[in-house]
């Protein structure tokens, strides 16, 4: 079967008896023999049983779990091909779902492997990640995309008794490390010996400190950020710095502007921009993230920023020169879109981790805002995911 092209998840596409068939681990131009693994009315899913030729874009896969682990999608792509794939993917999606034709030239690619500062491991007899489209746990001893310190901590934890534990979350920052142990019953002293900054137990929906503080600190550029167990923090630290610098560049601030940072999380983007702006307002729905944002403001001696804990859709403040939006995967709700359309803001910078909802939202914003520039940041190397930063100007 000849692989004609790639789908948006990076799977090869071929046609078996005229039915579209998505083939894992197959690249354009490859001639493969396949086995159907899932037959649906409108499409098939398949795996390769034999390669008759290999693409020049194919890379040797360095991970032993790749065929069944639910983590990575693009380990068999050469890195250059991965970056090209992501540019094309975002362009195709913007055109299809947003009616936006824009040639994307720039993709920032901070680090290829070992970039993740956070990993979530499932525990049930085995310790590892969920398999592809399943809740079977794949035992993992070494993951190629997480920080090496996470692999090291994982291997040490695996030597301990993990009874009554169902999930382990490990986070590392420049100088700190945090382990969150999710369990049904109290854990005893067995983890205290681990050389970590912070160990937290999560039981009955509550966090309890076992060792150290209830936060770790990350350093991005000249700023420090507090990360609590349940607040969002970008998983790729180098990527985050690149991303925020791109937002700063697009902002083109002169020191007087009023900036709104919607979906601000722990205040990272707003704090990053504050030194170049007149004043900044950050809005975020999660109370714990807002508490961190307020601490981050203090920690960095920044005065010209304030934070509001509320749903973005309740905001009716006006007269911002620049609005930054960085919503979760589901994108921006209609009420907030209406707010943006009536905001009168000269510029909007949309940071998105999901090109499909980005395209949908840009289509709605098109009435008043046009796309001036787009830069991608390869925050999630080896996976199908990609971060986009879009600069919009009021028409
Ligand atoms: N800009 C931040 C966080 C982006 S993640 C950073 O780069 O670190 C998206 C954030 O939006 C999350 O913190 C989430 O809690 C918040 N959020 C989700 N829905 C929201 C809503 N309706 N109103 C305000 N914030 C929301």
Coordinates of C-alpha atoms and ligand atoms in Angstrom, one line a residue:
X1 CA 0.0 0.0 0.0
X2 CA 1.4 3.4 -1.0
X3 CA 1.3 6.1 1.7
X4 CA 0.0 9.2 -0.1
X5 CA 0.2 11.8 2.7
X6 CA 0.0 12.4 6.4
X7 CA -3.0 13.2 8.5
X8 CA -2.9 15.9 11.3
X9 CA -1.8 13.4 13.9
X10 CA 1.2 12.4 11.7
X11 CA -0.2 9.1 10.6
X12 CA 0.2 7.9 7.0
X13 CA -2.9 7.9 4.8
X14 CA -3.6 5.2 2.2
X15 CA -6.8 3.9 0.6
X16 CA -7.8 0.3 1.0
X17 CA -10.8 -0.5 -1.3
X18 CA -11.4 3.2 -1.6
X19 CA -11.7 3.6 2.2
X20 CA -9.4 6.0 3.9
X21 CA -6.9 4.1 6.1
X22 CA -4.7 5.7 8.8
X23 CA -1.5 3.9 9.2
X24 CA 0.7 4.3 12.3
X25 CA 4.4 4.8 11.8
X26 CA 4.2 5.3 8.1
X27 CA 5.6 8.2 6.1
X28 CA 4.6 9.7 2.8
X29 CA 6.1 7.9 -0.1
X30 CA 6.6 4.6 1.8
X31 CA 5.3 1.4 0.3
X32 CA 4.0 -0.8 3.2
X33 CA 2.1 -3.9 3.9
X34 CA -0.5 -3.3 6.6
X35 CA -2.7 -5.0 9.1
X36 CA -6.1 -3.4 9.9
X37 CA -6.4 -2.9 13.6
X38 CA -9.7 -1.0 13.7
X39 CA -12.4 -1.2 11.0
X40 CA -15.0 1.5 11.0
X41 CA -17.8 2.4 8.5
X42 CA -15.9 5.4 7.2
X43 CA -12.3 4.6 7.9
X44 CA -9.7 2.0 8.9
X45 CA -6.8 2.2 11.3
X46 CA -3.8 0.0 10.6
X47 CA -0.2 -0.8 11.6
X48 CA 2.7 -1.7 9.3
X49 CA 3.7 -5.3 9.1
X50 CA 6.4 -4.8 6.4
X51 CA 8.2 -1.8 4.9
X52 CA 9.0 -2.3 1.2
X53 CA 10.9 1.0 1.2
X54 CA 11.8 3.7 3.7
X55 CA 11.3 7.4 3.4
X56 CA 14.4 9.7 3.5
X57 CA 12.5 11.6 6.2
X58 CA 12.5 8.6 8.5
X59 CA 14.5 8.6 11.7
X60 CA 15.7 5.7 13.7
X61 CA 13.4 5.3 16.7
X62 CA 15.3 5.4 19.9
X63 CA 12.5 4.5 22.3
X64 CA 11.7 0.8 23.0
X65 CA 8.1 1.6 24.0
X66 CA 7.1 3.6 20.9
X67 CA 4.9 1.0 19.2
X68 CA 2.5 0.8 22.1
X69 CA 3.0 3.8 24.4
X70 CA 0.4 6.6 24.2
X71 CA 3.0 9.4 24.6
X72 CA 4.9 10.3 21.4
X73 CA 3.6 10.3 17.9
X74 CA 6.5 11.5 15.8
X75 CA 9.6 9.7 17.0
X76 CA 10.0 8.1 13.5
X77 CA 10.2 11.6 11.9
X78 CA 13.6 13.3 11.3
X79 CA 13.4 16.5 13.3
X80 CA 13.5 18.7 10.2
X81 CA 10.5 16.8 8.9
X82 CA 8.7 17.1 12.2
X83 CA 9.0 20.9 12.0
X84 CA 7.8 21.0 8.4
X85 CA 4.9 18.7 9.3
X86 CA 3.8 21.1 12.1
X87 CA 4.0 24.2 9.9
X88 CA 1.9 22.5 7.2
X89 CA -0.6 21.1 9.8
X90 CA -1.3 24.5 11.4
X91 CA -1.6 26.1 7.9
X92 CA -4.0 23.4 6.7
X93 CA -6.1 23.7 9.8
X94 CA -6.3 27.5 9.7
X95 CA -7.4 27.3 6.1
X96 CA -9.9 24.5 6.7
X97 CA -11.6 25.6 9.9
X98 CA -10.8 29.4 9.8
X99 CA -10.8 30.3 6.2
X100 CA -7.4 31.8 6.8
X101 CA -4.6 31.5 4.3
X102 CA -1.3 32.4 5.9
X103 CA 2.1 31.2 5.0
X104 CA 3.8 30.2 8.2
X105 CA 7.6 30.5 7.9
X106 CA 8.7 30.6 11.5
X107 CA 8.8 27.7 13.9
X108 CA 11.0 28.0 17.0
X109 CA 12.4 24.7 18.0
X110 CA 14.0 24.9 21.5
X111 CA 15.0 21.3 22.3
X112 CA 14.4 18.0 20.6
X113 CA 14.5 15.5 23.5
X114 CA 14.3 15.6 27.3
X115 CA 12.4 18.9 27.4
X116 CA 9.4 18.1 29.7
X117 CA 9.6 19.5 33.2
X118 CA 6.6 17.4 34.3
X119 CA 5.5 13.8 33.9
X120 CA 2.5 11.9 35.2
X121 CA 3.0 8.2 35.8
X122 CA 0.1 5.8 36.3
X123 CA 0.6 3.1 39.0
X124 CA -1.1 -0.2 39.0
X125 CA 1.2 -3.2 39.2
X126 CA 3.2 -1.4 36.5
X127 CA 4.5 2.2 36.7
X128 CA 4.4 4.2 33.5
X129 CA 2.2 5.8 30.8
X130 CA -1.1 4.7 29.4
X131 CA -0.8 2.8 26.1
X132 CA -2.1 4.1 22.8
X133 CA -5.9 4.7 23.1
X134 CA -6.1 2.5 26.2
X135 CA -5.9 2.5 29.9
X136 CA -3.3 -0.4 29.9
X137 CA -0.2 0.8 31.7
X138 CA 3.0 0.6 29.8
X139 CA 5.9 0.1 32.2
X140 CA 8.5 2.9 31.6
X141 CA 12.0 3.1 32.9
X142 CA 13.3 5.9 30.7
X143 CA 11.3 8.4 28.8
X144 CA 13.1 10.3 26.0
X145 CA 11.1 13.5 26.2
X146 CA 11.3 14.2 30.0
X147 CA 14.1 15.9 31.8
X148 CA 16.8 13.4 32.8
X149 CA 16.2 14.2 36.5
X150 CA 12.6 12.9 36.1
X151 CA 13.9 9.6 34.8
X152 CA 16.3 9.4 37.6
X153 CA 13.6 10.1 40.2
X154 CA 11.3 7.6 38.6
X155 CA 13.9 4.8 38.8
X156 CA 14.5 5.6 42.5
X157 CA 10.8 5.6 43.2
X158 CA 10.3 2.3 41.5
X159 CA 12.5 0.6 44.1
X160 CA 10.0 1.6 46.8
X161 CA 6.7 -0.1 47.8
X162 CA 4.0 1.6 45.8
X163 CA 1.0 0.0 47.4
X164 CA -2.2 2.1 47.5
X165 CA -0.8 4.6 45.1
X166 CA -2.5 5.2 41.8
X167 CA -0.5 8.1 40.3
X168 CA 2.8 9.8 40.6
X169 CA 3.5 13.3 39.2
X170 CA 7.1 14.5 39.1
X171 CA 7.9 18.2 38.4
X172 CA 11.4 19.6 38.1
X173 CA 12.6 23.2 37.8
X174 CA 16.1 24.8 37.6
X175 CA 16.9 24.0 41.2
X176 CA 13.9 22.2 42.6
X177 CA 12.0 18.9 42.3
X178 CA 8.5 18.0 43.4
X179 CA 6.8 14.6 43.7
X180 CA 3.0 14.4 44.1
X181 CA 1.8 11.1 45.3
X182 CA -1.9 10.4 44.6
X183 CA -3.2 7.6 46.8
X184 CA -6.2 6.1 48.5
X185 CA -4.6 5.6 51.9
X186 CA -2.0 7.4 53.9
X187 CA 1.5 6.7 52.9
X188 CA 4.1 6.1 55.5
X189 CA 7.7 7.4 55.7
X190 CA 9.0 5.4 52.7
X191 CA 9.3 8.5 50.4
X192 CA 11.0 10.9 52.9
X193 CA 14.5 9.6 52.0
X194 CA 14.2 10.7 48.4
X195 CA 16.3 13.7 47.8
X196 CA 13.6 16.0 46.5
X197 CA 12.7 19.6 47.4
X198 CA 9.1 18.9 47.9
X199 CA 6.9 15.8 48.4
X200 CA 3.2 16.2 48.5
X201 CA 0.4 13.6 49.1
X202 CA -2.9 13.9 47.3
X203 CA -5.7 12.0 49.1
X204 CA -9.4 12.6 49.3
X205 CA -9.0 15.5 46.9
X206 CA -6.6 17.4 49.2
X207 CA -2.9 18.1 49.0
X208 CA -0.8 17.5 52.1
X209 CA 2.9 18.3 52.4
X210 CA 5.0 15.3 53.4
X211 CA 8.4 17.0 53.0
X212 CA 9.6 20.5 52.1
X213 CA 7.3 23.3 50.8
X214 CA 4.0 23.2 49.0
X215 CA 5.6 24.7 45.9
X216 CA 8.7 24.8 43.8
X217 CA 10.3 27.8 42.1
X218 CA 11.2 28.0 38.4
X219 CA 13.4 30.7 36.9
X220 CA 12.5 32.0 33.4
X221 CA 14.7 34.8 32.1
X222 CA 15.1 37.3 35.0
X223 CA 12.0 36.2 36.7
X224 CA 11.1 33.6 39.4
X225 CA 7.8 31.7 39.5
X226 CA 6.2 29.7 42.2
X227 CA 4.6 26.5 41.0
X228 CA 2.0 24.9 43.2
X229 CA 0.9 21.3 42.8
X230 CA -2.3 22.1 41.0
X231 CA -1.4 25.2 39.0
X232 CA -0.8 25.2 35.3
X233 CA 2.8 25.8 34.2
X234 CA 4.2 25.4 30.7
X235 CA 5.8 21.9 30.5
X236 CA 8.7 22.9 28.3
X237 CA 10.8 25.5 30.2
X238 CA 13.1 26.5 27.3
X239 CA 10.0 26.6 25.1
X240 CA 8.2 28.8 27.6
X241 CA 11.0 31.4 27.5
X242 CA 11.0 31.4 23.7
X243 CA 7.2 31.7 23.7
X244 CA 7.1 34.6 26.1
X245 CA 9.9 36.4 24.3
X246 CA 8.0 36.1 21.1
X247 CA 4.9 37.5 22.8
X248 CA 7.1 40.4 24.1
X249 CA 8.5 41.0 20.6
X250 CA 4.9 41.0 19.1
X251 CA 3.8 43.4 21.8
X252 CA 6.3 46.0 20.7
X253 CA 5.6 47.9 24.0
X254 CA 7.0 51.4 24.7
X255 CA 6.4 51.5 28.4
X256 CA 3.0 53.3 28.6
X257 CA 0.6 50.7 27.3
X258 CA -2.3 49.1 29.2
X259 CA -2.2 45.3 28.7
X260 CA -4.8 42.7 29.5
X261 CA -3.5 39.1 30.0
X262 CA -6.6 36.9 29.7
X263 CA -6.3 33.2 31.0
X264 CA -3.1 34.3 32.8
X265 CA -2.5 31.2 34.9
X266 CA 0.2 32.0 37.4
X267 CA 0.8 35.4 35.7
X268 CA 3.8 34.4 33.6
X269 CA 3.1 36.3 30.4
X270 CA 1.8 39.4 32.2
X271 CA 4.8 39.5 34.5
X272 CA 7.2 38.9 31.6
X273 CA 5.7 42.0 29.8
X274 CA 5.2 44.2 32.8
X275 CA 8.7 45.8 32.7
X276 CA 7.9 47.1 29.2
X277 CA 4.3 48.1 29.8
X278 CA 2.5 50.9 31.7
X279 CA 0.1 48.6 33.5
X280 CA -1.0 45.0 33.2
X281 CA -4.2 43.2 34.4
X282 CA -4.2 39.4 34.5
X283 CA -7.4 37.4 34.6
X284 CA -7.6 33.7 35.6
X285 CA -10.4 31.4 36.8
X286 CA -8.3 29.1 39.0
X287 CA -7.9 30.5 42.6
X288 CA -4.8 28.5 43.3
X289 CA -3.1 29.9 40.1
X290 CA -4.2 33.5 41.1
X291 CA -2.7 33.0 44.5
X292 CA 0.6 31.9 42.8
X293 CA 0.4 34.9 40.5
X294 CA 0.1 37.3 43.5
X295 CA 3.1 35.6 45.1
X296 CA 5.0 35.8 41.8
X297 CA 4.3 39.6 41.7
X298 CA 5.8 40.0 45.2
X299 CA 8.7 37.6 44.6
X300 CA 9.8 39.7 41.6
X301 CA 9.1 43.1 43.1
X302 CA 6.7 44.1 40.3
X303 CA 4.2 46.8 41.1
X304 CA 2.4 47.6 37.8
X305 CA 0.3 44.4 37.6
X306 CA -2.9 43.3 39.2
X307 CA -4.7 40.0 39.1
X308 CA -8.4 39.2 39.0
X309 CA -9.8 35.8 39.8
X310 CA -12.8 35.4 37.5
X311 CA -14.1 33.7 34.4
X312 CA -12.7 35.5 31.4
X313 CA -16.2 35.8 30.0
X314 CA -17.2 38.1 33.0
X315 CA -14.7 40.7 32.2
X316 CA -15.9 44.1 31.0
X317 CA -12.9 46.3 31.5
X318 CA -12.0 48.5 28.6
X319 CA -9.3 50.6 27.0
X320 CA -6.5 48.1 26.7
X321 CA -3.9 48.8 24.0
X322 CA -3.1 45.1 23.9
X323 CA -4.9 42.0 24.9
X324 CA -3.2 38.7 25.2
X325 CA -5.3 35.5 25.3
X326 CA -3.8 32.1 26.2
X327 CA -6.9 29.9 26.6
X328 CA -7.0 26.1 27.3
X329 CA -7.5 23.6 24.5
X330 CA -11.2 24.3 24.1
X331 CA -10.4 27.9 23.0
X332 CA -12.4 31.1 23.7
X333 CA -16.2 31.0 24.5
X334 CA -18.6 33.2 22.5
X335 CA -19.1 35.8 25.2
X336 CA -15.4 36.4 25.5
X337 CA -15.1 36.6 21.7
X338 CA -17.8 39.3 21.7
X339 CA -15.9 41.1 24.4
X340 CA -12.7 41.0 22.3
X341 CA -14.6 42.2 19.2
X342 CA -16.0 45.2 21.1
X343 CA -12.8 45.9 23.1
X344 CA -11.4 48.4 20.7
X345 CA -7.9 47.1 21.5
X346 CA -5.4 47.8 18.7
X347 CA -3.7 44.5 19.0
X348 CA -4.5 41.0 20.2
X349 CA -1.9 38.2 20.7
X350 CA -3.5 34.8 20.7
X351 CA -1.4 32.0 22.2
X352 CA -2.9 28.6 21.4
X353 CA -2.1 25.0 22.0
X354 CA -4.9 23.7 19.7
X355 CA -4.9 24.9 16.1
X356 CA -8.5 23.7 15.5
X357 CA -10.1 25.9 18.2
X358 CA -7.6 28.7 17.2
X359 CA -8.9 28.5 13.7
X360 CA -12.5 28.6 14.8
X361 CA -11.8 31.6 17.0
X362 CA -9.8 33.5 14.4
X363 CA -12.7 33.1 12.0
X364 CA -15.0 34.8 14.5
X365 CA -12.4 37.5 15.2
X366 CA -11.9 38.1 11.5
X367 CA -14.8 40.6 11.5
X368 CA -12.5 43.1 13.2
X369 CA -9.0 41.6 13.6
X370 CA -6.7 40.4 10.9
X371 CA -3.7 38.1 11.2
X372 CA -0.5 40.0 10.9
X373 CA 2.0 37.3 11.8
X374 CA 2.1 33.7 13.1
X375 CA 5.0 32.0 14.8
X376 CA 5.0 28.4 16.0
X377 CA 6.9 27.1 19.0
X378 CA 7.7 23.4 19.1
X379 CA 6.8 23.1 22.8
X380 CA 5.8 19.4 22.5
X381 CA 8.6 17.9 20.3
X382 CA 8.0 14.3 19.2
X383 CA 4.2 14.6 19.7
X384 CA 1.6 15.9 17.2
X385 CA 1.0 19.0 19.3
X386 CA 2.2 22.5 18.6
X387 CA 1.9 25.9 20.2
X388 CA 1.0 28.9 18.0
X389 CA 1.4 32.6 18.6
X390 CA -0.7 34.8 16.5
X391 CA -0.4 38.6 16.2
X392 CA -3.7 40.3 15.3
X393 CA -4.3 43.9 14.3
X394 CA -7.5 45.8 14.5
X395 CA -8.5 46.4 10.9
Ligands
LIG1 N1 -0.8 32.1 30.2 C1 -0.5 31.1 31.2 C2 -1.5 30.0 31.4 C3 -2.2 29.5 30.2 S1 -3.1 27.9 30.4 C4 0.9 30.5 31.0 O1 1.5 30.6 30.0 O2 1.4 29.9 32.0 C5 -4.8 28.5 30.4 C6 -5.3 29.0 31.7 O3 -6.6 29.4 31.5 C7 -5.3 28.0 32.9 O4 -4.5 28.5 33.9 C8 -6.8 27.9 33.2 O5 -7.0 27.7 34.6 C9 -7.3 29.2 32.7 N2 -8.8 29.2 32.4 C10 -9.5 28.2 31.8 N3 -10.8 28.6 31.6 C11 -10.8 29.9 32.0 C12 -11.9 30.9 32.0 N4 -13.1 30.6 31.5 N5 -11.6 32.1 32.4 C13 -10.3 32.4 32.9 N6 -9.3 31.5 32.9 C14 -9.6 30.3 32.5

